[in-house]
Amino acid sequence: MSEKRTYQGGCHCGAVRYSVLTDLNPPVISCNCSICSKKGSLLAFVPADDFKLQRGKDAVTDYQFNTMNIHHLFCKTCGVESFATGTAPNGAKMAAINVRCLDGFDLEALEPVKYDGKSL
């Protein structure tokens, strides 16, 4: 999975839709922090310029906690967080993609890396 390609994704009800350019490397992570462990998200982080929200800007609600660096954006209708936005540790703007929300993506092809967000 080293070649970048464009994926389409979104929430369950379709109110939120986006495209993202990624090679899914660095690897997709499975985080055990308080929110990720409850949602079961598998996350891939991309530069903000590689993420394009196609529809749903007004369909999401924002939730922040702890360091307030990530905007967890949930669909107001179905409740799914298909992506988040924020600031990476190096100060760059980024998007966190919930890989489970990518259209037709084969999750079995992944080997998620465990990330200990609980200890931070």
mmCIF file of C-alpha atoms in Angstrom, residues 36-118:
data_model
loop_
_atom_site.group_PDB
_atom_site.id
_atom_site.type_symbol
_atom_site.label_atom_id
_atom_site.label_comp_id
_atom_site.label_asym_id
_atom_site.label_seq_id
_atom_site.Cartn_x
_atom_site.Cartn_y
_atom_site.Cartn_z
ATOM 1 C CA CYS A 36 -11.033 5.874 20.351
ATOM 2 C CA SER A 37 -11.517 2.771 22.478
ATOM 3 C CA LYS A 38 -15.242 3.509 22.784
ATOM 4 C CA LYS A 39 -15.688 4.294 19.057
ATOM 5 C CA GLY A 40 -13.509 1.514 17.680
ATOM 6 C CA SER A 41 -11.990 3.790 15.056
ATOM 7 C CA LEU A 42 -9.053 2.800 12.883
ATOM 8 C CA LEU A 43 -7.220 6.019 12.047
ATOM 9 C CA ALA A 44 -5.012 7.260 9.237
ATOM 10 C CA PHE A 45 -3.561 10.765 9.497
ATOM 11 C CA VAL A 46 -3.081 12.932 6.392
ATOM 12 C CA PRO A 47 -2.012 16.527 5.739
ATOM 13 C CA ALA A 48 -5.020 18.862 5.634
ATOM 14 C CA ASP A 49 -4.389 19.595 1.934
ATOM 15 C CA ASP A 50 -4.956 15.909 1.102
ATOM 16 C CA PHE A 51 -8.462 15.959 2.595
ATOM 17 C CA LYS A 52 -11.460 17.519 0.810
ATOM 18 C CA LEU A 53 -14.854 17.775 2.489
ATOM 19 C CA GLN A 54 -17.332 17.455 -0.376
ATOM 20 C CA ARG A 55 -20.506 17.934 1.650
ATOM 21 C CA GLY A 56 -21.616 18.118 5.228
ATOM 22 C CA LYS A 57 -19.881 21.163 6.690
ATOM 23 C CA ASP A 58 -23.155 22.123 8.368
ATOM 24 C CA ALA A 59 -24.073 18.491 9.127
ATOM 25 C CA VAL A 60 -21.378 17.943 11.765
ATOM 26 C CA THR A 61 -21.041 18.885 15.381
ATOM 27 C CA ASP A 62 -17.669 19.399 17.080
ATOM 28 C CA TYR A 63 -16.454 17.688 20.234
ATOM 29 C CA GLN A 64 -13.097 18.448 21.849
ATOM 30 C CA PHE A 65 -11.471 17.208 25.023
ATOM 31 C CA ASN A 66 -8.132 17.003 26.842
ATOM 32 C CA THR A 67 -5.582 19.070 24.846
ATOM 33 C CA MET A 68 -8.274 20.399 22.470
ATOM 34 C CA ASN A 69 -5.962 19.747 19.468
ATOM 35 C CA ILE A 70 -8.428 17.553 17.602
ATOM 36 C CA HIS A 71 -11.915 18.493 16.435
ATOM 37 C CA HIS A 72 -13.955 15.278 16.587
ATOM 38 C CA LEU A 73 -16.648 15.966 13.985
ATOM 39 C CA PHE A 74 -19.779 13.838 14.352
ATOM 40 C CA CYS A 75 -22.683 13.760 11.909
ATOM 41 C CA LYS A 76 -25.685 15.398 13.608
ATOM 42 C CA THR A 77 -28.037 12.871 11.999
ATOM 43 C CA CYS A 78 -26.386 9.444 12.342
ATOM 44 C CA GLY A 79 -23.704 10.181 14.962
ATOM 45 C CA VAL A 80 -20.788 8.726 13.000
ATOM 46 C CA GLU A 81 -17.363 10.375 13.227
ATOM 47 C CA SER A 82 -15.932 9.601 9.802
ATOM 48 C CA PHE A 83 -13.080 12.095 10.189
ATOM 49 C CA ALA A 84 -11.568 14.629 12.541
ATOM 50 C CA THR A 85 -9.367 17.669 11.986
ATOM 51 C CA GLY A 86 -6.659 19.206 14.067
ATOM 52 C CA THR A 87 -3.039 20.051 14.612
ATOM 53 C CA ALA A 88 -0.307 17.436 14.428
ATOM 54 C CA PRO A 89 2.495 17.376 17.020
ATOM 55 C CA ASN A 90 4.732 19.264 14.534
ATOM 56 C CA GLY A 91 2.152 22.092 14.293
ATOM 57 C CA ALA A 92 0.896 21.173 10.802
ATOM 58 C CA LYS A 93 -2.832 21.030 10.047
ATOM 59 C CA MET A 94 -4.050 17.474 9.528
ATOM 60 C CA ALA A 95 -7.098 15.264 9.130
ATOM 61 C CA ALA A 96 -7.640 11.984 10.946
ATOM 62 C CA ILE A 97 -9.575 9.592 8.740
ATOM 63 C CA ASN A 98 -11.641 6.785 10.226
ATOM 64 C CA VAL A 99 -10.606 4.088 7.743
ATOM 65 C CA ARG A 100 -13.753 2.128 8.639
ATOM 66 C CA CYS A 101 -15.697 4.896 6.870
ATOM 67 C CA LEU A 102 -13.928 4.604 3.494
ATOM 68 C CA ASP A 103 -16.164 3.268 0.726
ATOM 69 C CA GLY A 104 -15.472 -0.338 -0.241
ATOM 70 C CA PHE A 105 -12.168 -0.508 1.611
ATOM 71 C CA ASP A 106 -10.933 -3.986 2.548
ATOM 72 C CA LEU A 107 -10.232 -3.733 6.281
ATOM 73 C CA GLU A 108 -8.825 -7.263 6.244
ATOM 74 C CA ALA A 109 -5.889 -5.941 4.162
ATOM 75 C CA LEU A 110 -4.756 -3.794 7.115
ATOM 76 C CA GLU A 111 -2.471 -4.589 9.987
ATOM 77 C CA PRO A 112 -3.280 -1.721 12.384
ATOM 78 C CA VAL A 113 -0.544 -0.587 14.731
ATOM 79 C CA LYS A 114 -1.577 -0.298 18.362
ATOM 80 C CA TYR A 115 -1.083 3.162 19.847
ATOM 81 C CA ASP A 116 -1.134 3.744 23.596
ATOM 82 C CA GLY A 117 -3.083 7.001 23.734
ATOM 83 C CA LYS A 118 -4.445 6.023 27.143
#
